[in-house]
Short mmCIF file of N, CA, C and O in Angstrom, two decimals:
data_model
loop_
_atom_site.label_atom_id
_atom_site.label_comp_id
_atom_site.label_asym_id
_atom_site.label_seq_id
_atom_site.Cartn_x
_atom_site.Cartn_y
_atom_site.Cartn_z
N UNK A 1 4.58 15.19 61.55
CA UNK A 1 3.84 13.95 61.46
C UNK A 1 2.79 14.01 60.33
O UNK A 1 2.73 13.20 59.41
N UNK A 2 1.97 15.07 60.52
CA UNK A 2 0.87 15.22 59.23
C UNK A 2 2.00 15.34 57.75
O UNK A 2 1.63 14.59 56.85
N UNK A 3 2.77 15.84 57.54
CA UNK A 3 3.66 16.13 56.19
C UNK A 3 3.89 14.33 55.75
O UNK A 3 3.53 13.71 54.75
N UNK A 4 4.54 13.95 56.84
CA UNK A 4 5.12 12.20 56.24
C UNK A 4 3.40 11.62 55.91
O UNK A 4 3.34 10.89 54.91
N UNK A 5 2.55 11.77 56.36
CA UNK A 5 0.79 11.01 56.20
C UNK A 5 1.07 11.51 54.52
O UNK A 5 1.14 10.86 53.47
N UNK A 6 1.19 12.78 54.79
CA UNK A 6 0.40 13.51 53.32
C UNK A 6 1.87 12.81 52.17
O UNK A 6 1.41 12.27 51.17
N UNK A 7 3.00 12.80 52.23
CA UNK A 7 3.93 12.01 51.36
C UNK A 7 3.59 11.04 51.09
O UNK A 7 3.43 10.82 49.89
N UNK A 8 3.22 9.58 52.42
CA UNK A 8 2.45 8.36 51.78
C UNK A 8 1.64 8.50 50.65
O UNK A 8 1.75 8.17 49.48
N UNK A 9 0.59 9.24 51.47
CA UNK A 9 -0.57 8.55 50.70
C UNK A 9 0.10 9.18 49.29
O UNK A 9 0.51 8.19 48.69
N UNK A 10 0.29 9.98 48.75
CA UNK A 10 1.00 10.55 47.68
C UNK A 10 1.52 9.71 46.63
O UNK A 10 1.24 9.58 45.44
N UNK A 11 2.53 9.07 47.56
CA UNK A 11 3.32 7.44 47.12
C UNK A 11 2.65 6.59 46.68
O UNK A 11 2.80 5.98 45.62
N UNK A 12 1.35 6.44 47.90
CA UNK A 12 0.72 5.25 47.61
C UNK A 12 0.05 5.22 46.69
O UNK A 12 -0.22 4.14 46.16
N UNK A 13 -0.60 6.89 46.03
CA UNK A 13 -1.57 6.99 45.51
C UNK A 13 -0.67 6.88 43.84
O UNK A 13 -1.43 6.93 42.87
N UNK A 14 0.62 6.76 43.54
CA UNK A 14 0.95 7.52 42.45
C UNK A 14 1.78 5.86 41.95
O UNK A 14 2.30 5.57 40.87
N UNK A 15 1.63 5.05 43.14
CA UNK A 15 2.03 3.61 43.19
C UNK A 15 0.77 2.89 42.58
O UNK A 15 1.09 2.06 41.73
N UNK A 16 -0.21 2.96 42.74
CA UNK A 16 -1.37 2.33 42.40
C UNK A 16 -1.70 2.64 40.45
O UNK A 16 -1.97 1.83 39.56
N UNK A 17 -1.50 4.32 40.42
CA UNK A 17 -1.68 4.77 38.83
C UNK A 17 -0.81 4.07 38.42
O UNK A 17 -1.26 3.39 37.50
N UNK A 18 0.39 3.82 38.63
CA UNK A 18 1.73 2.70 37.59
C UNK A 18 1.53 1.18 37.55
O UNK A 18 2.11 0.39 36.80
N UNK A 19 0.44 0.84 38.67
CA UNK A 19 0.22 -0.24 38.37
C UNK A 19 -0.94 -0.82 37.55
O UNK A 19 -0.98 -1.77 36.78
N UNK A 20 -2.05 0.22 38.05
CA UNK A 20 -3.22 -0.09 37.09
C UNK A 20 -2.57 0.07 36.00
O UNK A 20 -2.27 -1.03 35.53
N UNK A 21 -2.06 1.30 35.09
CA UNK A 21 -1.93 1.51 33.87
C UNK A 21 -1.09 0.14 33.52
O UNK A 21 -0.83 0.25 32.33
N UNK A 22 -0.53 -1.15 34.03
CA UNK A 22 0.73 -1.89 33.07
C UNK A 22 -0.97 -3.00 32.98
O UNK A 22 -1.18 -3.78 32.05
N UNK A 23 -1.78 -2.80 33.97
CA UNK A 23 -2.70 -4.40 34.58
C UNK A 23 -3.75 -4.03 33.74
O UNK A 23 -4.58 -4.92 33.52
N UNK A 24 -3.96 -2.75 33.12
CA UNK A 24 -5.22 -1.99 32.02
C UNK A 24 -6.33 -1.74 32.90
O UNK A 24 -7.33 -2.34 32.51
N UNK A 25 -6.52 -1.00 34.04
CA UNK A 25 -7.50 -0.87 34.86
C UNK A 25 -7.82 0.48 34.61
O UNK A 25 -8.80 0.86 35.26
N UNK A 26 -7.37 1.21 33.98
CA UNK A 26 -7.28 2.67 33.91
C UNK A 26 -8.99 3.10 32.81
O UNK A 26 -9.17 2.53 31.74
N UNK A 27 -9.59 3.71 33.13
CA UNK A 27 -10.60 3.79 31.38
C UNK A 27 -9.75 4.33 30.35
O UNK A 27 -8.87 5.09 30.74
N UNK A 28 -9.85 4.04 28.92
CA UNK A 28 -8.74 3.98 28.11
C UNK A 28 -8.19 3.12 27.89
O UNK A 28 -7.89 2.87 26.72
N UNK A 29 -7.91 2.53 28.63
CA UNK A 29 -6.76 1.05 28.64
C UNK A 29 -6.72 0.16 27.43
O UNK A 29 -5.72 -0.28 26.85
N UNK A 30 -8.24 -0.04 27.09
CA UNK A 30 -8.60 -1.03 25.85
C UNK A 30 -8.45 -0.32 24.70
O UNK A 30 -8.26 -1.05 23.73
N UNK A 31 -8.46 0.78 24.49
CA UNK A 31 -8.24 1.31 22.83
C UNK A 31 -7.44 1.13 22.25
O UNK A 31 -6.28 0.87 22.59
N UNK A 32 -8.22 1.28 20.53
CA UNK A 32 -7.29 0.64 19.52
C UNK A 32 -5.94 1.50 19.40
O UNK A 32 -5.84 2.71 19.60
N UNK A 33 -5.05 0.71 19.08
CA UNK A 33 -3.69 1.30 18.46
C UNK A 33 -3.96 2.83 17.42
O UNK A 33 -4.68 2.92 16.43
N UNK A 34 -3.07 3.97 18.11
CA UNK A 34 -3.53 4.97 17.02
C UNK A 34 -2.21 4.51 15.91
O UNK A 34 -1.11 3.99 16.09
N UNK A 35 -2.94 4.99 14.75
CA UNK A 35 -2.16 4.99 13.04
C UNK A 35 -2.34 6.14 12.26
O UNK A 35 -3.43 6.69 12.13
N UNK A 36 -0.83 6.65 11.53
CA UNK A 36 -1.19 7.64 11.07
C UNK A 36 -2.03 7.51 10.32
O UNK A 36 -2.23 6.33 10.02
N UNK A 37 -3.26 8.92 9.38
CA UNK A 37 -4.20 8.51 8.69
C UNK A 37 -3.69 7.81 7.18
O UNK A 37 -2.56 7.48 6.82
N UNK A 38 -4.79 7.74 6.58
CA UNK A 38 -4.48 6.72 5.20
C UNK A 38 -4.05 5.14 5.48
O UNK A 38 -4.10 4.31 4.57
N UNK A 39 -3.67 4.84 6.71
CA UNK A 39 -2.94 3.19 7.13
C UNK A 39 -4.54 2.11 7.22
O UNK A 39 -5.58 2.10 7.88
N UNK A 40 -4.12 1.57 6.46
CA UNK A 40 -5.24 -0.09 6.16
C UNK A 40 -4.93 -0.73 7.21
O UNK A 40 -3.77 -0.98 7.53
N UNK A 41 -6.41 -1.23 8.14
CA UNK A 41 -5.94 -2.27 9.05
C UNK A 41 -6.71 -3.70 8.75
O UNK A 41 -7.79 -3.67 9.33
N UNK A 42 -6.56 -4.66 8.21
CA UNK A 42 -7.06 -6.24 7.63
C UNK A 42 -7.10 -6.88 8.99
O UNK A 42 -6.06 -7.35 9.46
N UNK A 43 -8.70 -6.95 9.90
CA UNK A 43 -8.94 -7.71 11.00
C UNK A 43 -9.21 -9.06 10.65
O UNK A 43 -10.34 -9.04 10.16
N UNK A 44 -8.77 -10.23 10.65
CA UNK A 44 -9.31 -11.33 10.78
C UNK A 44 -10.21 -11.81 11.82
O UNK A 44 -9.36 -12.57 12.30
N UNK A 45 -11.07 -11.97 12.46
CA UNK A 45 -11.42 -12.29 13.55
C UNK A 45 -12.10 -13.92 13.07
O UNK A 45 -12.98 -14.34 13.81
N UNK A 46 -11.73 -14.75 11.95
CA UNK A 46 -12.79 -16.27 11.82
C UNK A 46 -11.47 -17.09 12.66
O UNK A 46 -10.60 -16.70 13.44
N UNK A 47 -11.79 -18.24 12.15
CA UNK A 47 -10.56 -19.35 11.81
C UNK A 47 -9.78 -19.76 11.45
O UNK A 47 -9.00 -20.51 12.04
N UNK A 48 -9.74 -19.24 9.88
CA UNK A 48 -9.24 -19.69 9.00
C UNK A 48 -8.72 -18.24 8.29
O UNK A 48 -9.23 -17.12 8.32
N UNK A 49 -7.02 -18.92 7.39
CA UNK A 49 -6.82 -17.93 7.00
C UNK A 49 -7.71 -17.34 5.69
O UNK A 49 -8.53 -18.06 5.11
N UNK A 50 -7.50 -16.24 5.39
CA UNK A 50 -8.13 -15.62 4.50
C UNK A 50 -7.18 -14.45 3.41
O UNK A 50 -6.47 -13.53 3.81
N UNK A 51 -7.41 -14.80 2.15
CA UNK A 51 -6.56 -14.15 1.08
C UNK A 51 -7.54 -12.85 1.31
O UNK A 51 -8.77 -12.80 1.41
N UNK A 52 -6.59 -11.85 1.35
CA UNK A 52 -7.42 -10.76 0.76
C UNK A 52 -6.42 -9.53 -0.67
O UNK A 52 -5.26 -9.69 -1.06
N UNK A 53 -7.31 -8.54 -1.05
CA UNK A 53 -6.86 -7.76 -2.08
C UNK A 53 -7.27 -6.61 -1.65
O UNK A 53 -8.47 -6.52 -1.42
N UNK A 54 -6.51 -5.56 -1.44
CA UNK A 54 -7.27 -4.18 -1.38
C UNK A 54 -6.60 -3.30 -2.32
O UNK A 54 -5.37 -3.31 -2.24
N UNK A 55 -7.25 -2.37 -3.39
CA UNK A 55 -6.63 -1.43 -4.35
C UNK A 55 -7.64 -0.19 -3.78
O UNK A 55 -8.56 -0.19 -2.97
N UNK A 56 -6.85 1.13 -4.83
CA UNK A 56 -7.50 2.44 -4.58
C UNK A 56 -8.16 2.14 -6.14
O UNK A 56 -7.81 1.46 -7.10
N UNK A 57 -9.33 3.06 -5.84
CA UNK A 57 -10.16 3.04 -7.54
C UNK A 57 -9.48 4.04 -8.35
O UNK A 57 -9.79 3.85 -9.53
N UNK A 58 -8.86 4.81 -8.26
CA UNK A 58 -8.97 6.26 -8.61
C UNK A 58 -7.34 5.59 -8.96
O UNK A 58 -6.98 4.63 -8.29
N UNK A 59 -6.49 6.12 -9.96
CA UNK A 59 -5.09 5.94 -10.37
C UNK A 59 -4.52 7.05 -10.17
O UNK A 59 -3.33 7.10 -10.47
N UNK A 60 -5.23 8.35 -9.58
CA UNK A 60 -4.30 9.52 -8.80
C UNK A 60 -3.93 8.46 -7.74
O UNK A 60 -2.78 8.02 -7.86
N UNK A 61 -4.70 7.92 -6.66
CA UNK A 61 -4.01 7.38 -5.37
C UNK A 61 -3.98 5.65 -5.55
O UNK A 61 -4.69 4.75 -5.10
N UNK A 62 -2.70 5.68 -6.51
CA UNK A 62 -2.07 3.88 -7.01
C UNK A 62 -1.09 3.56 -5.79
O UNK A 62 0.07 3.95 -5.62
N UNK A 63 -2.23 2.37 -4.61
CA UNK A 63 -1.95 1.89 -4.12
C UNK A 63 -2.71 0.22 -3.68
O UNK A 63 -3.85 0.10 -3.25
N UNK A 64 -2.01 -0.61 -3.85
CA UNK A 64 -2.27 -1.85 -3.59
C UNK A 64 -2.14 -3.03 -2.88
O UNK A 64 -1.23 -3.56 -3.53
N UNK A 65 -2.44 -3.89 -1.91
CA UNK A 65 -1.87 -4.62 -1.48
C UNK A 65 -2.83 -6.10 -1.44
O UNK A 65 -4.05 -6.18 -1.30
N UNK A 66 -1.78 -7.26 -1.62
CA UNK A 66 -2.56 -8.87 -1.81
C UNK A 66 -1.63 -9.31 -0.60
O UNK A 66 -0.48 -8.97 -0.35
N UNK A 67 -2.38 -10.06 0.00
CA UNK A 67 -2.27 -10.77 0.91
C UNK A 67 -2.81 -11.91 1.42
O UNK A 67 -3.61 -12.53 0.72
N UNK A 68 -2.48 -12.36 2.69
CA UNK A 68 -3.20 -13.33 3.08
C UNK A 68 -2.90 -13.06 4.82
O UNK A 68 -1.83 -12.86 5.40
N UNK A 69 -4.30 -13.14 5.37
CA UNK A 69 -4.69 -12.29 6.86
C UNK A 69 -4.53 -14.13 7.63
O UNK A 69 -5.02 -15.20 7.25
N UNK A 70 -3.85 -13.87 8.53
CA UNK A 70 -4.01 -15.70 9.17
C UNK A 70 -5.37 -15.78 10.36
O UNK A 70 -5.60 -14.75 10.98
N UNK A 71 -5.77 -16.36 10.49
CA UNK A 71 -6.91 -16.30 11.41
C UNK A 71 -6.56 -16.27 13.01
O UNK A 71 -5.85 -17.11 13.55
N UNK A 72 -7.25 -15.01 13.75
CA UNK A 72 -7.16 -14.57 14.46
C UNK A 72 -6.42 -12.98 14.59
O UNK A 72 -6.52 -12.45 15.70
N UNK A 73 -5.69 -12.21 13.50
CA UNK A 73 -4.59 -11.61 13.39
C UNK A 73 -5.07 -10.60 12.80
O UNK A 73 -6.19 -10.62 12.31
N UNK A 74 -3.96 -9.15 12.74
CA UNK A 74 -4.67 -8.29 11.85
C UNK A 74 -3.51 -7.51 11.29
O UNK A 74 -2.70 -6.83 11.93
N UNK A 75 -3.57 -7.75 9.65
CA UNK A 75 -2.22 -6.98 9.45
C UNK A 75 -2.31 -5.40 9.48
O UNK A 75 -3.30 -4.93 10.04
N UNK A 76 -1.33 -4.50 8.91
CA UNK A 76 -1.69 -3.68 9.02
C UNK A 76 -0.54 -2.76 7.96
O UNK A 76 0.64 -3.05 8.13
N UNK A 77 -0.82 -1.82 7.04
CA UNK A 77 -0.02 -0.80 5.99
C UNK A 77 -0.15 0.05 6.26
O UNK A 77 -1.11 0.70 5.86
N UNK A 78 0.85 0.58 7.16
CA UNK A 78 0.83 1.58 7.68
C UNK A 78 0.95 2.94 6.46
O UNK A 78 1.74 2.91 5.52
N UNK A 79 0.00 4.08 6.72
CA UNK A 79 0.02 4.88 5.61
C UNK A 79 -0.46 4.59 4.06
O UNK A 79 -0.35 5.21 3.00
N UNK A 80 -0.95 3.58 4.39
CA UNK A 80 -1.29 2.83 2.85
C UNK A 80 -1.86 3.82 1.64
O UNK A 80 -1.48 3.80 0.47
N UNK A 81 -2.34 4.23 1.92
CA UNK A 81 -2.36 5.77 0.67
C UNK A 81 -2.48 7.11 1.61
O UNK A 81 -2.87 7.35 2.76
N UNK A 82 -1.71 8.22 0.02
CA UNK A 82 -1.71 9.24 0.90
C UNK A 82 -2.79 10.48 0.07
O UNK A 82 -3.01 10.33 -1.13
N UNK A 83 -3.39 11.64 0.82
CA UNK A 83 -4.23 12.05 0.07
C UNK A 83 -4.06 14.06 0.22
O UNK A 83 -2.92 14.49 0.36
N UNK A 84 -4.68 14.60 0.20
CA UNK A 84 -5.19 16.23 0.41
C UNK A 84 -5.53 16.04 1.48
O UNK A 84 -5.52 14.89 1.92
N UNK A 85 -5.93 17.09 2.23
CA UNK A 85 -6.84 17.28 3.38
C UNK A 85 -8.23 17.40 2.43
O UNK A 85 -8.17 18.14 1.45
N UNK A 86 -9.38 16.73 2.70
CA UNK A 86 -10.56 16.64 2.23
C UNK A 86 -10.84 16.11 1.29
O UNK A 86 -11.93 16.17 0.73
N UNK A 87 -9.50 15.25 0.82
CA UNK A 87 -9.63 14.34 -0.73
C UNK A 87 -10.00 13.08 0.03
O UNK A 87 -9.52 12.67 1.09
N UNK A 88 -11.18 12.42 -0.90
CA UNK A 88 -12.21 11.72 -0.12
C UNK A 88 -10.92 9.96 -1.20
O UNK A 88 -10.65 10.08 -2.40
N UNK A 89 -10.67 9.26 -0.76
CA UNK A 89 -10.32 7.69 -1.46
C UNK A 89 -10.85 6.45 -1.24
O UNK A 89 -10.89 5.84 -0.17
N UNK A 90 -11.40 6.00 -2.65
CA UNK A 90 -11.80 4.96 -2.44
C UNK A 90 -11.51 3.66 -2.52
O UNK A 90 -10.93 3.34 -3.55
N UNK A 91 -11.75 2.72 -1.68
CA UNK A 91 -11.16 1.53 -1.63
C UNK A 91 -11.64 0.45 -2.33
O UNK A 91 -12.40 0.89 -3.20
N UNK A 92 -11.58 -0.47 -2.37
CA UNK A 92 -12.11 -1.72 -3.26
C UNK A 92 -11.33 -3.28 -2.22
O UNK A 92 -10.14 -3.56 -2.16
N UNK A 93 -12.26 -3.88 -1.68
CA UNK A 93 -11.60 -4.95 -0.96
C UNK A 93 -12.04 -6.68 -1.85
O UNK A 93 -13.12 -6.97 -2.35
N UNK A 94 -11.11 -7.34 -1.80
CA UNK A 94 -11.76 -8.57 -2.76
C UNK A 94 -10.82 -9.43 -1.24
O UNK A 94 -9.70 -9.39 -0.72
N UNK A 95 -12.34 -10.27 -1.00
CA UNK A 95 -11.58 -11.33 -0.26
C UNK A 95 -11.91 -12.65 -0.82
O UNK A 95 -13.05 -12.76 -1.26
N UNK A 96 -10.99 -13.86 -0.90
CA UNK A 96 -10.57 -14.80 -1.38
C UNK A 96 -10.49 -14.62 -3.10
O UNK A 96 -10.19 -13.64 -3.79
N UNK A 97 -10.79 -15.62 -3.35
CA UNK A 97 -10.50 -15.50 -5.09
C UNK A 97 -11.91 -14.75 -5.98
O UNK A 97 -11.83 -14.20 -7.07
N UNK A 98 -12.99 -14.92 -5.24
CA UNK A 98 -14.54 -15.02 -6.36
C UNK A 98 -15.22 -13.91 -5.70
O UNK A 98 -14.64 -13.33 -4.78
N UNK A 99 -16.24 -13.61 -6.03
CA UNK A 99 -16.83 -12.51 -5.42
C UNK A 99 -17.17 -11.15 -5.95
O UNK A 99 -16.83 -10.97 -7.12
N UNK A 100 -17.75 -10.20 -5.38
CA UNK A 100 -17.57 -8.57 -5.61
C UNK A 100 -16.72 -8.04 -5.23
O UNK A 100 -16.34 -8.83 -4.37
N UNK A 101 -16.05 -7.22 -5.20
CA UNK A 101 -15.46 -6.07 -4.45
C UNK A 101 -16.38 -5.43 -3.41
O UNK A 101 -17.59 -5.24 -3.55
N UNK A 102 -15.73 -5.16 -2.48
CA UNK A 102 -16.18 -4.41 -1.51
C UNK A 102 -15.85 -3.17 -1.23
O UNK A 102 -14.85 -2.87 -0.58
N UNK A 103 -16.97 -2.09 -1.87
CA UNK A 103 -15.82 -0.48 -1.56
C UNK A 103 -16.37 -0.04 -0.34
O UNK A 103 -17.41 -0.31 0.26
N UNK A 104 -15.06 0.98 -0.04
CA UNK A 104 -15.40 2.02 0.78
C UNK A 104 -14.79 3.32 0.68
O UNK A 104 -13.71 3.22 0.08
N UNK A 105 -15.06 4.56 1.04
CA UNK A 105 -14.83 5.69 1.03
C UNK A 105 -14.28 6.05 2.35
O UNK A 105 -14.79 5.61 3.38
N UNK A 106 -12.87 7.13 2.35
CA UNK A 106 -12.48 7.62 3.41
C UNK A 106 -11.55 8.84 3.19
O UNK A 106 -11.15 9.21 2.08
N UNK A 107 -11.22 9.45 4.46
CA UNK A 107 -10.60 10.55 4.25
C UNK A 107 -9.32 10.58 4.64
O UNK A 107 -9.30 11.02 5.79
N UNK A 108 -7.80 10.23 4.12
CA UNK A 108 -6.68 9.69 5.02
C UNK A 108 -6.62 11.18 5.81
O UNK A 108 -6.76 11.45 7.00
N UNK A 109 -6.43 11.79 4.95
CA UNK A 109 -5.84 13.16 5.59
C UNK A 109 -6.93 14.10 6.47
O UNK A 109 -6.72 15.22 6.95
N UNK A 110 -7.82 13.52 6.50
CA UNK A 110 -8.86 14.19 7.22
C UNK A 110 -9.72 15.26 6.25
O UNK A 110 -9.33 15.49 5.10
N UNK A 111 -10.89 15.88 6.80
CA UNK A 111 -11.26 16.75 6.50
C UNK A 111 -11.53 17.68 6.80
O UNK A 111 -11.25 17.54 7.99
N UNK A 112 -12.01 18.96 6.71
CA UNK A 112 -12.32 20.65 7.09
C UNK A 112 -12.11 20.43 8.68
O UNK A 112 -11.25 20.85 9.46
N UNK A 113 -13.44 19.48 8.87
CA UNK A 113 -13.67 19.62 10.34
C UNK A 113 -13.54 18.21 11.25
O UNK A 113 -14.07 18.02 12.35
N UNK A 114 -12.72 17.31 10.51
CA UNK A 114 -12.29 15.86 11.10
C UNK A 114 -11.14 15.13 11.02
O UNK A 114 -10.84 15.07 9.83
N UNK A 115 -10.57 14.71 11.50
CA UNK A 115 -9.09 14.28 11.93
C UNK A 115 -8.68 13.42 10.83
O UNK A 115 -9.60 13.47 10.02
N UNK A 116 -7.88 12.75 10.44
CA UNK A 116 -7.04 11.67 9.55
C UNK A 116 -7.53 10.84 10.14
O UNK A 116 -7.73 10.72 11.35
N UNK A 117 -7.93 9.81 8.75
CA UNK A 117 -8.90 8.20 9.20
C UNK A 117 -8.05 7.40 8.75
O UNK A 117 -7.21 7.61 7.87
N UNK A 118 -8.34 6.09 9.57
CA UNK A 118 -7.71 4.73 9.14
C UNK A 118 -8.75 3.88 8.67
O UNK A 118 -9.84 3.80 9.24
N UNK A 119 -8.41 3.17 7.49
CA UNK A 119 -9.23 2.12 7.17
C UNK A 119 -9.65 0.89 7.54
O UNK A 119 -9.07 0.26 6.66
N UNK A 120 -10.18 0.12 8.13
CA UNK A 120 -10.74 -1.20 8.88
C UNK A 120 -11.50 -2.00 8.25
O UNK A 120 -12.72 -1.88 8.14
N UNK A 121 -10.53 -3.26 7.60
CA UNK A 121 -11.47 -3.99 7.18
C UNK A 121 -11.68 -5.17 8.12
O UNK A 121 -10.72 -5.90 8.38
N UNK A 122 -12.77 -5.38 8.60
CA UNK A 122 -12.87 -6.69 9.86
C UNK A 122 -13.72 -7.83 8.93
O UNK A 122 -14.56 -7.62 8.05
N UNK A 123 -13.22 -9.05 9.41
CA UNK A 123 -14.46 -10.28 8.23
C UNK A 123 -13.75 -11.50 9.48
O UNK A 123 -13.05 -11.57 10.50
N UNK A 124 -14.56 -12.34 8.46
CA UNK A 124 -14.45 -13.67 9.43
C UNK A 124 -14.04 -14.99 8.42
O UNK A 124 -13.52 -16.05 8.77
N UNK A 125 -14.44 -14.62 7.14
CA UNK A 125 -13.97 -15.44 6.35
C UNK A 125 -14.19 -14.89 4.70
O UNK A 125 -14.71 -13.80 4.49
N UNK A 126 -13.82 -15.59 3.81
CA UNK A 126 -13.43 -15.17 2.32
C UNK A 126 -15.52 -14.91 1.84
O UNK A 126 -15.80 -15.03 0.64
N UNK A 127 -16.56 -14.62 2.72
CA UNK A 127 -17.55 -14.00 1.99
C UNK A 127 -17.73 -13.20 2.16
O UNK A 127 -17.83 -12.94 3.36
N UNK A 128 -17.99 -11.84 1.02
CA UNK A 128 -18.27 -10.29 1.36
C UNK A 128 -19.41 -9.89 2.36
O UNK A 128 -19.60 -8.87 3.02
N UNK A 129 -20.13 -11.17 2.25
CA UNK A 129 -21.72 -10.56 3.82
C UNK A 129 -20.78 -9.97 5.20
O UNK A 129 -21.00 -9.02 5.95
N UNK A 130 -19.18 -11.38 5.14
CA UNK A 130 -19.04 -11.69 6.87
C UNK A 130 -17.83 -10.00 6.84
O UNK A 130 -17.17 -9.74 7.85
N UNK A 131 -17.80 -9.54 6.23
CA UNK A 131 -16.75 -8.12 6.20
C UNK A 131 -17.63 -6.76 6.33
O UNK A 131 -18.80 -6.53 6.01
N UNK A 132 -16.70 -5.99 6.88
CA UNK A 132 -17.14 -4.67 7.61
C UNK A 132 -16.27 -3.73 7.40
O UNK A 132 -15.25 -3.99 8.04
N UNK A 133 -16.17 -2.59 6.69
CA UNK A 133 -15.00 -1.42 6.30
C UNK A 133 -15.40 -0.33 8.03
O UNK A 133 -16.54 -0.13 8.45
N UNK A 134 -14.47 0.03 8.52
CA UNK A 134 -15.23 1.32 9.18
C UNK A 134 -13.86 2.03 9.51
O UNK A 134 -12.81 1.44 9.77
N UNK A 135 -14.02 3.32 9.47
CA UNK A 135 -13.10 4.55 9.41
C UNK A 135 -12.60 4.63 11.07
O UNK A 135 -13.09 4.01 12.02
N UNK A 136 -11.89 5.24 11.08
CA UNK A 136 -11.81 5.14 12.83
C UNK A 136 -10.17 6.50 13.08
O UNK A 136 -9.03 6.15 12.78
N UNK A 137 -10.37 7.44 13.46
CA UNK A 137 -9.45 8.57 13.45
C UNK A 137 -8.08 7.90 13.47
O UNK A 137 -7.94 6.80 14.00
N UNK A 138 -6.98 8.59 12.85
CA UNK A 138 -5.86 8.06 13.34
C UNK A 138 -5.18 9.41 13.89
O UNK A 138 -5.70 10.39 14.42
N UNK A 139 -3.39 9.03 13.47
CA UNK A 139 -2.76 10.31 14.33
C UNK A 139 -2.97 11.38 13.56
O UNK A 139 -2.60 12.49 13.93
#
C-alpha cells in the first residue's frame, strides 16, 4: 500500500513538471532564445516599421546587412560575423536614412574568461536616442 502512495505522488509530481514547463511556470521559462555567438538580433519594439543598416568597421570582419525590422518583430543573422576568441568587433548601426551611426563593440567568440556574445540592437523607431546595442552570451 505505502509503494503504490509513493508511485502516485511520483506521477503526480513528474505530471505537474510537463505541464508547467509547456504553460512557462517553471523559473527560466521567459529567457531569451540562445544564438550562436557573433549572431545580430534587430528588436523592434515601436510601431512602425523601421529601415535599418548594420556593417562591421574593420574590413578583416566584412559583414553587412540592410533591412527593414516591421514593428513589433525582431529579425535575426544568425552568426552574423565571425571572429578569434578575444577578437573584440565593431559594429556600426544606421537606422532609417539620416543620422549617425551607432557603434558598438563585442566579442562573437568570446573571451579569455567569457562566453560567445550576441549582438542586440533594441529601438523603437528610425532615431539613434530611441536604440540600445547590448551583448548578451550566446551558445
Amino acid at each position: 500500500m505505502q509503494r503504490r502512495r509513493y508511485l502516485r505522488a511520483i506521477g503526480g509530481g513528474l505530471g505537474a513538471v510537463s505541464v508547467s514547463g509547456c504553460t512557462e511556470l517553471l523559473p527560466g521559462a521567459d529567457q531569451e532564445p540562445e544564438y550562436p555567438g557573433g549572431t545580430l538580433v534587430l528588436k523592434n519594439t515601436g510601431n512602425n516599421a523601421v529601415p535599418v543598416s548594420v556593417e562591421t568597421k574593420l574590413d578583416q570582419y566584412d559583414a553587412s546587412v540592410d533591412t527593414e525590422v516591421a514593428a513589433g518583430t525582431t529579425a535575426v543573422r544568425r552568426e552574423f560575423v565571425t571572429a578569434n576568441r578575444g577578437a573584440i568587433v565593431t559594429l556600426v548601426a544606421q537606422l532609417g536614412s539620416t543620422g549617425d551611426g551607432i557603434r558598438f563593440q563585442f566579442l562573437p567568440a568570446g573571451g579569455e574568461d567569457s562566453p560567445p556574445e550576441v549582438a542586440q540592437l533594441t529601438f523603437e523607431n528610425a532615431v539613434e536616442a530611441s536604440a540600445t546595442w547590448t551583448a548578451t552570451g550566446g551558445e
